[in-house]
Short mmCIF file of C-alpha atoms in Angstrom, two decimals:
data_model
loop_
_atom_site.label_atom_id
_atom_site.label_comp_id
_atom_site.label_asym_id
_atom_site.label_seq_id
_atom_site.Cartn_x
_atom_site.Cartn_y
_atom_site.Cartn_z
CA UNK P 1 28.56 -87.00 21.75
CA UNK P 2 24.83 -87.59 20.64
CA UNK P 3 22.29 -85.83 22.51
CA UNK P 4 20.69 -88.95 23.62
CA UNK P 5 24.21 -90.64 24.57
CA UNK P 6 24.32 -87.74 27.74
CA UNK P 7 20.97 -88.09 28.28
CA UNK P 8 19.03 -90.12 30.49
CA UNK P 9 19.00 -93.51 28.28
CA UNK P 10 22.65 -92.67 27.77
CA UNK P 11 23.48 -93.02 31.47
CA UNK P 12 21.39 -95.74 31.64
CA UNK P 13 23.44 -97.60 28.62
CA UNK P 14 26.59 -96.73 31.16
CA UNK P 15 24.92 -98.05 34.53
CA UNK P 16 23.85 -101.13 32.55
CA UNK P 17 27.03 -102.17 31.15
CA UNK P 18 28.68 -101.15 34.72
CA UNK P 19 26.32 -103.64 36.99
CA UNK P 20 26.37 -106.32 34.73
CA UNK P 21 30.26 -106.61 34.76
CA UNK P 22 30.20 -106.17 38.17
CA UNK P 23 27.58 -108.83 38.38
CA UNK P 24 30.06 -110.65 36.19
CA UNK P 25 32.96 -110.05 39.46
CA UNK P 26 31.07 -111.44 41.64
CA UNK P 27 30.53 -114.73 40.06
CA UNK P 28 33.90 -114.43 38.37
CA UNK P 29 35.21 -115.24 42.24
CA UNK P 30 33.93 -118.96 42.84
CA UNK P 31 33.68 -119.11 39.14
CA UNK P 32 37.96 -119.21 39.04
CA UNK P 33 38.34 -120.99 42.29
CA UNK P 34 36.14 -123.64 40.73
CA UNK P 35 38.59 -124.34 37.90
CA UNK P 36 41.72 -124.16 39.81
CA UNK P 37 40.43 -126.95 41.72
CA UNK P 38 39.10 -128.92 38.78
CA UNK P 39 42.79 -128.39 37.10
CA UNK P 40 44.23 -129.64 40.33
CA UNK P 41 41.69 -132.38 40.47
CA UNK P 42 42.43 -133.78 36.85
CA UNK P 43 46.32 -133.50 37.57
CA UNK P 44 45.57 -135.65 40.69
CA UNK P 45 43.49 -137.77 38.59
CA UNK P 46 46.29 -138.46 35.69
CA UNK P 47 48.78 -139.04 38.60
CA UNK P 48 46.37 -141.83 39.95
CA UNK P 49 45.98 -143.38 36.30
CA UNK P 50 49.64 -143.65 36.33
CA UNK P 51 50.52 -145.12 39.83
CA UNK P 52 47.97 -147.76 39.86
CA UNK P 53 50.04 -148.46 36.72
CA UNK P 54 52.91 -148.32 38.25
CA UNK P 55 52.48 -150.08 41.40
CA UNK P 56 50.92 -153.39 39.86
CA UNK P 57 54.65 -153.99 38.28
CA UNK P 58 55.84 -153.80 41.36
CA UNK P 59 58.81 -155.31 42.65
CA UNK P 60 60.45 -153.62 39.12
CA UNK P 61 61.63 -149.73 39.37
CA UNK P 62 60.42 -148.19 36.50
CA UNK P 63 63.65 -146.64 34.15
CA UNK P 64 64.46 -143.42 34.61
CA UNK P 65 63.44 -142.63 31.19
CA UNK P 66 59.64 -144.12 32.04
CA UNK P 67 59.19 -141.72 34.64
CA UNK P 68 60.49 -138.46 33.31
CA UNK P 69 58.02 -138.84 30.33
CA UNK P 70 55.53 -139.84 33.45
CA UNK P 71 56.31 -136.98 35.48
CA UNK P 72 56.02 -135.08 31.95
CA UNK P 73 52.52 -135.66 31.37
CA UNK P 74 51.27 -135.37 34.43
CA UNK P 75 53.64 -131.97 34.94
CA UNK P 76 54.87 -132.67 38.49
CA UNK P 77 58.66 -133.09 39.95
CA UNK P 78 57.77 -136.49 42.47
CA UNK P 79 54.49 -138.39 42.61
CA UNK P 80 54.14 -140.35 45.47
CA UNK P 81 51.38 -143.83 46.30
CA UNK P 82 50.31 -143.89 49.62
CA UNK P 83 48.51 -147.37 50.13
CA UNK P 84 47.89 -149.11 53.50
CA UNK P 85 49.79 -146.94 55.86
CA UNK P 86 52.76 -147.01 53.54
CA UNK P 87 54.14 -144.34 51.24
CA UNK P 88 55.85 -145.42 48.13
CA UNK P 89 57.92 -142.53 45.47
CA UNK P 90 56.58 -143.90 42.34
CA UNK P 91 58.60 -141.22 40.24
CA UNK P 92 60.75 -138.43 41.12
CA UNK P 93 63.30 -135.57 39.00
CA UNK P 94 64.93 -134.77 42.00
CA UNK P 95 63.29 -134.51 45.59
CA UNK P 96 62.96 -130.83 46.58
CA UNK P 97 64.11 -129.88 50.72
CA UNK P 98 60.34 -128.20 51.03
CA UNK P 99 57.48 -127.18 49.40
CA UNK P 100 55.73 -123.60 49.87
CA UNK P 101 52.09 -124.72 50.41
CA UNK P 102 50.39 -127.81 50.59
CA UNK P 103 46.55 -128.33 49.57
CA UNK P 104 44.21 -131.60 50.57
CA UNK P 105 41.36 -131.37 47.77
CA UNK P 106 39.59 -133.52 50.03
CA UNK P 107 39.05 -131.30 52.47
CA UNK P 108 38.92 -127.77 50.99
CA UNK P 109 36.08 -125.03 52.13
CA UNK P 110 34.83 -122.68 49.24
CA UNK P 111 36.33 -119.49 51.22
CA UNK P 112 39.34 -121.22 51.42
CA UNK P 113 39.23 -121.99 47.90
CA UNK P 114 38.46 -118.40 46.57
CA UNK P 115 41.27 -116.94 48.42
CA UNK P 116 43.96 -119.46 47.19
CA UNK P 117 42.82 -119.10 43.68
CA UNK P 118 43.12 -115.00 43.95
CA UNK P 119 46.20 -115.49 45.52
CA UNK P 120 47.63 -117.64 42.65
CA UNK P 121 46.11 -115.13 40.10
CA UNK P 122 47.58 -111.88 42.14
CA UNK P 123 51.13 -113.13 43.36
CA UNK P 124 51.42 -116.72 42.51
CA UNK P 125 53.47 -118.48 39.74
CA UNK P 126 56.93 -119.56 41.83
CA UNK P 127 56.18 -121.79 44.60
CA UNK P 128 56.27 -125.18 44.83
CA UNK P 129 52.97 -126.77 45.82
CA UNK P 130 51.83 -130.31 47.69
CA UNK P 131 48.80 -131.30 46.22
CA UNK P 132 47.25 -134.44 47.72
CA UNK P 133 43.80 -136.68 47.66
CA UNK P 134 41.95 -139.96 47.60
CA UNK P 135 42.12 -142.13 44.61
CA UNK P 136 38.82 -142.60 43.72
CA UNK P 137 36.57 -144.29 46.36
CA UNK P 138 39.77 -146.58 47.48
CA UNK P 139 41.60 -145.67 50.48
CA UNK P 140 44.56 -144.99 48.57
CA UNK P 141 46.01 -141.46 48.46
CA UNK P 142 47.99 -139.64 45.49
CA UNK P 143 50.11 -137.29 46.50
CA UNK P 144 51.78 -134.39 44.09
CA UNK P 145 54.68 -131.81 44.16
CA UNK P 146 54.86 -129.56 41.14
CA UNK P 147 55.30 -126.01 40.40
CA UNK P 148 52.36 -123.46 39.94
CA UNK P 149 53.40 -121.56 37.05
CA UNK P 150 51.51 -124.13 34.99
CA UNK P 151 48.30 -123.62 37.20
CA UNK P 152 48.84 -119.97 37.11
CA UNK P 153 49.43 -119.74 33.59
CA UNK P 154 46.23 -121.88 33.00
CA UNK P 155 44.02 -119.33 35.31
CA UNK P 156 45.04 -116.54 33.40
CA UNK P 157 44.00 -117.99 30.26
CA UNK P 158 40.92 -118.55 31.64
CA UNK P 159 40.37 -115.09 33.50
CA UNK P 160 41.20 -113.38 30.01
CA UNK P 161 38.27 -115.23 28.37
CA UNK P 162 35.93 -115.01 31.54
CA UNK P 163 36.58 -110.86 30.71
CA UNK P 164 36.03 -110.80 26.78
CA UNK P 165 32.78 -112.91 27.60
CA UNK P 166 31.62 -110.20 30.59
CA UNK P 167 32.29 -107.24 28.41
CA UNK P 168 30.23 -109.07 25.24
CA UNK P 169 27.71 -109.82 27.76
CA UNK P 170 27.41 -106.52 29.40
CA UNK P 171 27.52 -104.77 25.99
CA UNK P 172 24.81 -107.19 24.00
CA UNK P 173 22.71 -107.11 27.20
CA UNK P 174 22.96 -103.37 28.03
CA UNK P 175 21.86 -102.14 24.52
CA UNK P 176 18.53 -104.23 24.46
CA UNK P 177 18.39 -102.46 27.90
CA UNK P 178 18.96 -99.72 26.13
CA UNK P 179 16.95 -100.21 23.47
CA UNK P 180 13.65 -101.65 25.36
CA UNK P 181 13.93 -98.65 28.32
CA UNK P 182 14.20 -96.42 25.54
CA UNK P 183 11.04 -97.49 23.29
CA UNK P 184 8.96 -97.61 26.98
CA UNK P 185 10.29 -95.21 28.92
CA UNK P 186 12.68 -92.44 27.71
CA UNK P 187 10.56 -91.52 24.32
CA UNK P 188 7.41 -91.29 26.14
CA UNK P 189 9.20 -88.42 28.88
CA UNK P 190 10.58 -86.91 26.00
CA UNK P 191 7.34 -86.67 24.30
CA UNK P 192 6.02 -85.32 27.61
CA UNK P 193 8.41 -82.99 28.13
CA UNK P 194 8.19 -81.55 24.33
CA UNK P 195 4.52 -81.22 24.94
CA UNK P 196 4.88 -79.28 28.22
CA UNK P 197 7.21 -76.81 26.08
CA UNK P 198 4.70 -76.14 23.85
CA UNK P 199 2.08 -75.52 25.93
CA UNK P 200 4.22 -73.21 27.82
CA UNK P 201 4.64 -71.45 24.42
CA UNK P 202 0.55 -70.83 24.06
CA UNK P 203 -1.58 -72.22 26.83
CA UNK P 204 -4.49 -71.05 25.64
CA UNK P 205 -4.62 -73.24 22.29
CA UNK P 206 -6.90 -76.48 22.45
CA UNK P 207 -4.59 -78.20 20.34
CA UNK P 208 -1.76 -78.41 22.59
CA UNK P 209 -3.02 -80.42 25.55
CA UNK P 210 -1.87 -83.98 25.65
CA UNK P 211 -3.46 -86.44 24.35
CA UNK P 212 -3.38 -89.08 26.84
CA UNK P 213 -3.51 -92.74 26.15
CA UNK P 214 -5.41 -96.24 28.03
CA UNK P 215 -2.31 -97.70 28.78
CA UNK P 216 -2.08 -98.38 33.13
CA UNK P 217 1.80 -97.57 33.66
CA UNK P 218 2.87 -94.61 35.12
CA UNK P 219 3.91 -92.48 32.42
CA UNK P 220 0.09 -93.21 31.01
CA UNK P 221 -0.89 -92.07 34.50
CA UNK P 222 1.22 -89.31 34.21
CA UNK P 223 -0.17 -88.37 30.85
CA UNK P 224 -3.32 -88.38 31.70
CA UNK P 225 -3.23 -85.92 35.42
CA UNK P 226 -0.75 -83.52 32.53
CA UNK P 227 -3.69 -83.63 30.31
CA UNK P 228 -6.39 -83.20 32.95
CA UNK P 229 -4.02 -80.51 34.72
CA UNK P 230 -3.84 -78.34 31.04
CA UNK P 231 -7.17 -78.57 30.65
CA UNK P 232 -8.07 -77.25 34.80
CA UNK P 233 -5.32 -74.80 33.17
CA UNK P 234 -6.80 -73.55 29.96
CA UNK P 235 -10.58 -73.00 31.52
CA UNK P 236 -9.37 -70.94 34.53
CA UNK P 237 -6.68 -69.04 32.01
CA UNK P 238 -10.22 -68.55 29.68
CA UNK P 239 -12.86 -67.73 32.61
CA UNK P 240 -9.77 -65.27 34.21
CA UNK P 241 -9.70 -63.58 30.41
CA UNK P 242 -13.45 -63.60 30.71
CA UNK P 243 -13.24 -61.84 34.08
CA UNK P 244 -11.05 -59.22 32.62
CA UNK P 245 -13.19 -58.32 29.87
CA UNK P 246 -16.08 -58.64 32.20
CA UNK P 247 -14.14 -56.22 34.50
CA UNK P 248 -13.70 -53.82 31.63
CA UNK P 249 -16.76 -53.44 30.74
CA UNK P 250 -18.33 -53.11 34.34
CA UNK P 251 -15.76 -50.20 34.81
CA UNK P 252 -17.16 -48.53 31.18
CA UNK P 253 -21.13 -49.20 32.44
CA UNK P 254 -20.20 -48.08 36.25
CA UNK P 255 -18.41 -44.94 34.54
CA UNK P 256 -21.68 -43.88 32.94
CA UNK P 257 -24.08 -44.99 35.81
CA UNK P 258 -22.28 -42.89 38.04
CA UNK P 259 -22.81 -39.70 35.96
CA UNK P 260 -26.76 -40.71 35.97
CA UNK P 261 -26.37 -41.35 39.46
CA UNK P 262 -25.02 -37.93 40.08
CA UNK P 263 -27.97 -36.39 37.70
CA UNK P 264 -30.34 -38.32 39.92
CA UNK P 265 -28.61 -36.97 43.16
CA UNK P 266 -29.09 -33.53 42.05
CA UNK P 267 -32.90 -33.84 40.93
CA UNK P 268 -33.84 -35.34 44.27
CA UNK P 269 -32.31 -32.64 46.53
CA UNK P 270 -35.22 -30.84 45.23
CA UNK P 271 -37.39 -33.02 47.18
CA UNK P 272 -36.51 -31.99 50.91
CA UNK P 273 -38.49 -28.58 49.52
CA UNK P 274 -41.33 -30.23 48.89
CA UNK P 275 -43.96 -29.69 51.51
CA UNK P 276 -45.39 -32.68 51.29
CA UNK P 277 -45.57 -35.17 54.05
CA UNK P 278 -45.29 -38.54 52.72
CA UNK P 279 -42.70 -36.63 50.44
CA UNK P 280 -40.90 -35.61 53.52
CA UNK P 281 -40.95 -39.08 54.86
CA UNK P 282 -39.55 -40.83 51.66
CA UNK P 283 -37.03 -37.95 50.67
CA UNK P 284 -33.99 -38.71 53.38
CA UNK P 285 -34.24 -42.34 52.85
CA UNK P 286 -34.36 -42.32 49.19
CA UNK P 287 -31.15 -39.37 49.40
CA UNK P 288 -29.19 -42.03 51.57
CA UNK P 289 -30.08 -44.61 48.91
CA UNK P 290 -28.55 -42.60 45.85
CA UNK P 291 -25.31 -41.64 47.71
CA UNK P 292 -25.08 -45.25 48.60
CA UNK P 293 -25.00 -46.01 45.10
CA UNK P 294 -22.73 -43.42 44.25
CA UNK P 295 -20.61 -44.44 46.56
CA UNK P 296 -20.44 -47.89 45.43
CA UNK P 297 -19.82 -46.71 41.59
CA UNK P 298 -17.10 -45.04 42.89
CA UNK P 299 -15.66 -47.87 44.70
CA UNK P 300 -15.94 -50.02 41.95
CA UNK P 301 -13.71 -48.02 40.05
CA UNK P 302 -11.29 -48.15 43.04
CA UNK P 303 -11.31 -51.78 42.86
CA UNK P 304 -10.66 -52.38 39.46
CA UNK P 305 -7.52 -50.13 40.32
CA UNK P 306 -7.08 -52.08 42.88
CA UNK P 307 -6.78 -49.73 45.35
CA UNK P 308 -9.55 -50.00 48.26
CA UNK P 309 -10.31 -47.48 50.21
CA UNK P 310 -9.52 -47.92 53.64
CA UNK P 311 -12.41 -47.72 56.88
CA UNK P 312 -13.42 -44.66 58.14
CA UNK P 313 -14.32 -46.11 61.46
CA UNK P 314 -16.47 -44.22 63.72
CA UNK P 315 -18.61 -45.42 67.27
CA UNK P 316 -22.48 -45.69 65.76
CA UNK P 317 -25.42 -47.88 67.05
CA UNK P 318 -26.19 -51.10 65.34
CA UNK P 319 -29.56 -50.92 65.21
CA UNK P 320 -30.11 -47.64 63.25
CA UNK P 321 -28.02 -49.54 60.57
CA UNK P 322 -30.32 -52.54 61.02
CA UNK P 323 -33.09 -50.75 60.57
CA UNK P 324 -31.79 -49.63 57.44
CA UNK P 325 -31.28 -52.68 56.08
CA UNK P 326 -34.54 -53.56 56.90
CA UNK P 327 -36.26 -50.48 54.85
CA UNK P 328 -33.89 -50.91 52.00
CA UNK P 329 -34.54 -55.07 51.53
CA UNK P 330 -38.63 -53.85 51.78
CA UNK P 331 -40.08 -56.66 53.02
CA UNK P 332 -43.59 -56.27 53.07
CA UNK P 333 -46.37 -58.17 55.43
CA UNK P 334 -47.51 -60.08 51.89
CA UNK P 335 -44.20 -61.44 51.48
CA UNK P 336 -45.14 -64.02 54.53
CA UNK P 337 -41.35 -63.39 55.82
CA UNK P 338 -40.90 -61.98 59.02
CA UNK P 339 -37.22 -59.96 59.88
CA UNK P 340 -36.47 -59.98 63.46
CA UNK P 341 -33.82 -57.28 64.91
CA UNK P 342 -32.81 -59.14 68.25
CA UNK P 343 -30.44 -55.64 69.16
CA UNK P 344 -29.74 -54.05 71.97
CA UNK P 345 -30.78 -50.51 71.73
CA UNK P 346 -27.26 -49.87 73.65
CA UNK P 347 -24.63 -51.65 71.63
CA UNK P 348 -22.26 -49.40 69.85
CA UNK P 349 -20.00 -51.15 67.13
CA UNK P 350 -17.08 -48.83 65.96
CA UNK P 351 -16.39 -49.32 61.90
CA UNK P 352 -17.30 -47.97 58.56
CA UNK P 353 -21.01 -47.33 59.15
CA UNK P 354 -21.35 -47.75 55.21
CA UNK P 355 -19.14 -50.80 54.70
CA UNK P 356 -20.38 -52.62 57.53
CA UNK P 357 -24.40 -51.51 56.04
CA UNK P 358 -22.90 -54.05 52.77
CA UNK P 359 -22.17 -56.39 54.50
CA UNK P 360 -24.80 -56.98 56.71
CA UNK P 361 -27.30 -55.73 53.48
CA UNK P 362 -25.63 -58.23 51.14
CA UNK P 363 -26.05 -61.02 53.66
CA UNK P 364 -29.77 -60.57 54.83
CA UNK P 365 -30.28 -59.98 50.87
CA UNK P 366 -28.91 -63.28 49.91
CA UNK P 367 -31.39 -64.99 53.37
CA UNK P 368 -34.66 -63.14 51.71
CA UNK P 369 -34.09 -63.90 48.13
CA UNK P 370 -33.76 -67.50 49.47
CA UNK P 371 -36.82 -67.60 51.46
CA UNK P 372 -38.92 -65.99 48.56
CA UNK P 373 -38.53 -68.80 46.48
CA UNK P 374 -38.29 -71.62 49.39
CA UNK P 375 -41.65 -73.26 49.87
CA UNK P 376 -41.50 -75.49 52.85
CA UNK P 377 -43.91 -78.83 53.54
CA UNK P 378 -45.46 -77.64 56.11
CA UNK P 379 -47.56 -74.49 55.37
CA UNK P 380 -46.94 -73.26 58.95
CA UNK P 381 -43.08 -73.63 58.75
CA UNK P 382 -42.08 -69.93 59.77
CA UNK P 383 -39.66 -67.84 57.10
CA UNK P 384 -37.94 -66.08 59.09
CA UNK P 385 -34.62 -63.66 58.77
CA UNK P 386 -32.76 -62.57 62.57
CA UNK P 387 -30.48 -60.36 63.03
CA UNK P 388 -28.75 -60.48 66.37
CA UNK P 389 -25.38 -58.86 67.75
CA UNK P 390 -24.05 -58.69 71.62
CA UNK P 391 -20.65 -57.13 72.97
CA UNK P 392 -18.27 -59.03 74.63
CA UNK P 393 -15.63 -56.91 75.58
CA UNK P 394 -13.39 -55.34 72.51
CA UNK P 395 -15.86 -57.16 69.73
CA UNK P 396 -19.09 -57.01 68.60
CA UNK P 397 -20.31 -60.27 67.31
CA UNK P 398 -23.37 -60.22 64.79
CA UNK P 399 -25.38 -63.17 63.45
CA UNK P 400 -27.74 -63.10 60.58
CA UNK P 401 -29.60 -66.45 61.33
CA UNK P 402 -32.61 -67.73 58.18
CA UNK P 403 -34.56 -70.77 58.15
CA UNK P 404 -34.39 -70.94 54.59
CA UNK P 405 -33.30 -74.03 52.62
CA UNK P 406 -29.78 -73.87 53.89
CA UNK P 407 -26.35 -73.25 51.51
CA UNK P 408 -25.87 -76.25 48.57
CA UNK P 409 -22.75 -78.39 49.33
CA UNK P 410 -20.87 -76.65 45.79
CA UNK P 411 -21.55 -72.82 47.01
CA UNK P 412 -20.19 -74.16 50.76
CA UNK P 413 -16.95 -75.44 48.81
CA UNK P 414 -16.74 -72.16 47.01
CA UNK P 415 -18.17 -69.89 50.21
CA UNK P 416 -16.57 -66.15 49.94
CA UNK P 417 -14.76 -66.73 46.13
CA UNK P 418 -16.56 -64.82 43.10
CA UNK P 419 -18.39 -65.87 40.35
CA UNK P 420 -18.25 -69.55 42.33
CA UNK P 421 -19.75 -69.72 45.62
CA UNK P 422 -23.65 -67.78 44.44
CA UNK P 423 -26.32 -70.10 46.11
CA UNK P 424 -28.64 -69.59 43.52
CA UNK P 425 -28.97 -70.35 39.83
CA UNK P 426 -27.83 -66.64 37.51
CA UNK P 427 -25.61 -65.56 41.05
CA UNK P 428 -22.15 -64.57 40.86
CA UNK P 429 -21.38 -64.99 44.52
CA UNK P 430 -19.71 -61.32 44.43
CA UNK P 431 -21.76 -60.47 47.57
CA UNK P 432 -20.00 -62.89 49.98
CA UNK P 433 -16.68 -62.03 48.34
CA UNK P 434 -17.37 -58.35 49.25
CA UNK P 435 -18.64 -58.73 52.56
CA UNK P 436 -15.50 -60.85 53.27
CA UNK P 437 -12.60 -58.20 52.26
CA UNK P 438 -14.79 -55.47 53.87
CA UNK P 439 -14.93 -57.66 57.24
CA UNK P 440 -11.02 -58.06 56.86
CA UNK P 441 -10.41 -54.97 56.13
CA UNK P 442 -12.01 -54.29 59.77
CA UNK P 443 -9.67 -57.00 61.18
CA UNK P 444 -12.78 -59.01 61.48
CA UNK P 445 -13.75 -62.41 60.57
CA UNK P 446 -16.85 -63.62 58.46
CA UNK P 447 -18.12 -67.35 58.54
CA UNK P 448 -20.36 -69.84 57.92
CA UNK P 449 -21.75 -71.28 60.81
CA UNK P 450 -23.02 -75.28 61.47
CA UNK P 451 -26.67 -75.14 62.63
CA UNK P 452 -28.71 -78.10 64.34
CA UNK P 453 -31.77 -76.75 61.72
CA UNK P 454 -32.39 -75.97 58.69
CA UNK P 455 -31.14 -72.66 57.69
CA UNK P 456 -27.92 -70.49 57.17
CA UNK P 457 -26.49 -68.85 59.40
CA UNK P 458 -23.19 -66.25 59.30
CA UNK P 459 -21.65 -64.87 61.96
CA UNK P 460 -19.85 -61.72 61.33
CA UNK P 461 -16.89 -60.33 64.56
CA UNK P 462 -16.10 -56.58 64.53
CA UNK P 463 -13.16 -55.29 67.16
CA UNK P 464 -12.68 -52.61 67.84
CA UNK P 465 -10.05 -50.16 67.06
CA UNK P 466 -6.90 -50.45 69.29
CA UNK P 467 -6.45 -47.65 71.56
CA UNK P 468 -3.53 -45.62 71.98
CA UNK P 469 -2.30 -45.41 75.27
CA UNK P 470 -0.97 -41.35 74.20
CA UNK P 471 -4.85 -40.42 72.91
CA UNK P 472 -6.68 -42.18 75.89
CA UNK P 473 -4.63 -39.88 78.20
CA UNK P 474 -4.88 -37.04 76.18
CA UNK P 475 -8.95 -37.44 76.31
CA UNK P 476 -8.81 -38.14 80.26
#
């Protein structure tokens, strides 16, 4: 069988041709009852013709030769003229002791009707019927008694050419189904679904997304989301290829930087020799700045293995790491913004003293760089960058809080994802993305919080490491 015979428009050829003969059933039912009763009807009627014949020569008795041939034509065994209140046997073979069902076509429901004429069709053929009804708009009644094989033998005849009709029918009718569903519906899915396989094969070639038409049906709808979908498809496959390569050749340049680094780290452990005051000053500061950056080189690496390093959590007070922050950013007095520390001198948060230093870093960095180039209407406006924390119980809950310009809506929809969410124009958001898998990796939680003014502000929840109930009674 064809390919397209056990497809979809080949079941659909099947279902078509299936409801339309079962269409043809249901109005094959009063359709047959219908012409049992008209065959009745015009055997009635021929009777009538007959007796009004028949009783204008009355007092004469027709021969018995006249009323075979009558009872002949009209096929019945006795016809009978009922005319004011009497009854008269206007021809007759021989009179039969009963009859096996009698019908009054003037008073016969269409249920009724239907069920006769099935039961004639199914099991009829040998009774002997009464058949009676008005003669015309007189009061005169005609009144029948023949056999049904003739009636029976008639509905057959017409049941056999009700089905050759049905099946023509069905058959003409479901192949311009076929053919119309098939031209509008069926070739466009297949074309759909040929085009899906071949982007599957290569996703990445131009030439393969669908082309996607004006019409307003659904398959055009359909075409068009498939075409929009391949293209989402083909820019995030191409900026995830660019990523790679990007990520490549960050680990080749973070390779070499670390060996300058290292160079670097060696040249200014000379410095803590130096007698020099201002030297002496500058020197720890600027050594915790170089291991920093060693250290990051080396976790760069480790994430392009993906393979982060995990915590090393230890009790240490917030605001030496603020303060850090502070000296590293170098904000200066000419810079006209001010950076508040709003810490406790008491408040202890237990992490990764370096990993929590990026993320609070990366965070006030992003505030300042925003503020530098924000220039408010009102010369007084205050730039301002606050970092605040407070304890409450098993978490430490920090806030960096700006009055900056606030976060555009597109770096909000894209807040914590890389190379998306950056704020400003040349960014490549990679500092929220950090601070957010370094936050989670302290069972933390970073977020963006809704202020009442204008601004940014992030709040940033620490907890603390759960305590073994073995260790705390080992220490007590």
């Amino acid at each position: 069988m064809p390919r397209r015979i056990r497809g979809l428009s080949g079941k659909l050829l099947w279902l078509t041709i299936a409801f339309v003969m079962l269409a043809e059933i249901l109005i094959f039912a009063p359709s047959v009852a219908t012409m049992r009763l008209r065959w009745l009807q015009d055997r009635l009627n021929t009777a009538a013709a007959a007796g009004v014949v028949i009783d204008g020569l009355q007092p004469l008795e027709l021969p018995r030769q006249v009323q075979d041939d009558t009872l002949m034509t009209t096929g019945t065994k006795a016809i009978v003229l009922r005319k004011d209140g009497t009854s008269r046997l206007l021809a007759v073979t021989e009179m039969p002791k009963e009859v096996d069902a009698q019908f009054d076509l003037a008073n016969y429901g269409e249920l009724q009707s239907i069920r006769d004429a099935f039961y004639t069709l199914l099991f009829g053929g040998d009774r002997l019927l009464r058949v009676y009804g008005p003669v015309g708009e007189s009061d005169m009644v005609i009144e029948l008694v023949m056999e049904e094989k003739a009636l029976r033998k008639a509905m057959l005849a017409y049941a056999h050419n009700i089905l050759i009709v049905s099946l023509f029918i069905s058959v003409i009718t479901a192949i311009l189904m076929y053919l119309a569903i098939n031209r509008m519906m069926i070739v466009p899915i297949r074309r759909l679904t040929s085009n899906m396989q071949s982007f599957a094969e290569n996703p990445e070639d131009p030439t393969r997304i669908w082309f996607a038409g004006d019409g307003n049906d659904e398959i055009a709808v359909a075409g068009r989301h498939l075409a929009r979908m391949q293209g989402q498809l083909q820019k995030t496959l191409k900026q995830q290829k660019n990523l790679a390569d990007l990520g490549l050749a960050v680990s080749k340049i973070n390779h070499d930087m670390r060996n300058i680094l290292a160079s670097a780290q060696l040249m200014s452990d000379r410095l803590v020799d130096v007698e020099d005051p201002l030297v002496k000053s500058f020197a720890p500061k600027l050594l915790r700045t170089i291991d920093r950056a060693v250290g990051y080189t080396n976790e760069v690496l480790s994430y392009g293995q993906t393979s982060e390093a995990d915590p090393r959590r230890r009790l240490f007070r917030l605001a030496d790491l603020c303060q850090e922050v502070r000296d590293l950013l170098n904000i200066g007095p000419d810079s006209g913004i001010e950076f508040i520390e709003a810490i406790a001198p008491d408040i202890e948060v237990d992490a990764d003293s370096e990993q929590l230093f990026r993320v609070i870093h990366n965070i006030c960095r992003n505030a300042f760089q925003a503020l530098a180039t924000y220039v408010p209407e009102d010369p007084d406006y205050p730039r301002r960058i606050t970092v605040s924390a407070q304890r409450m119980g098993a978490v430490v809950s920090i806030t960096v809080d700006d009055t900056g310009p606030g976060m555009p809506r597109k770096a909000r929809e894209n807040l914590f994802a890389a190379f998306r969410g950056s704020a400003r124009s040349g960014g490549t958001g990679l500092g929220l993305a950090i601070a957010r898998e370094l936050v989670i990796a302290h069972g933390g939680t970073i977020a963006l919080v809704e202020k009442p003014g204008p601004g940014t502000l992030f709040r940033v929840e620490i907890p603390d490491r759960p305590v073994s109930l073995n260790d705390w009674r080992a220490r007590a």
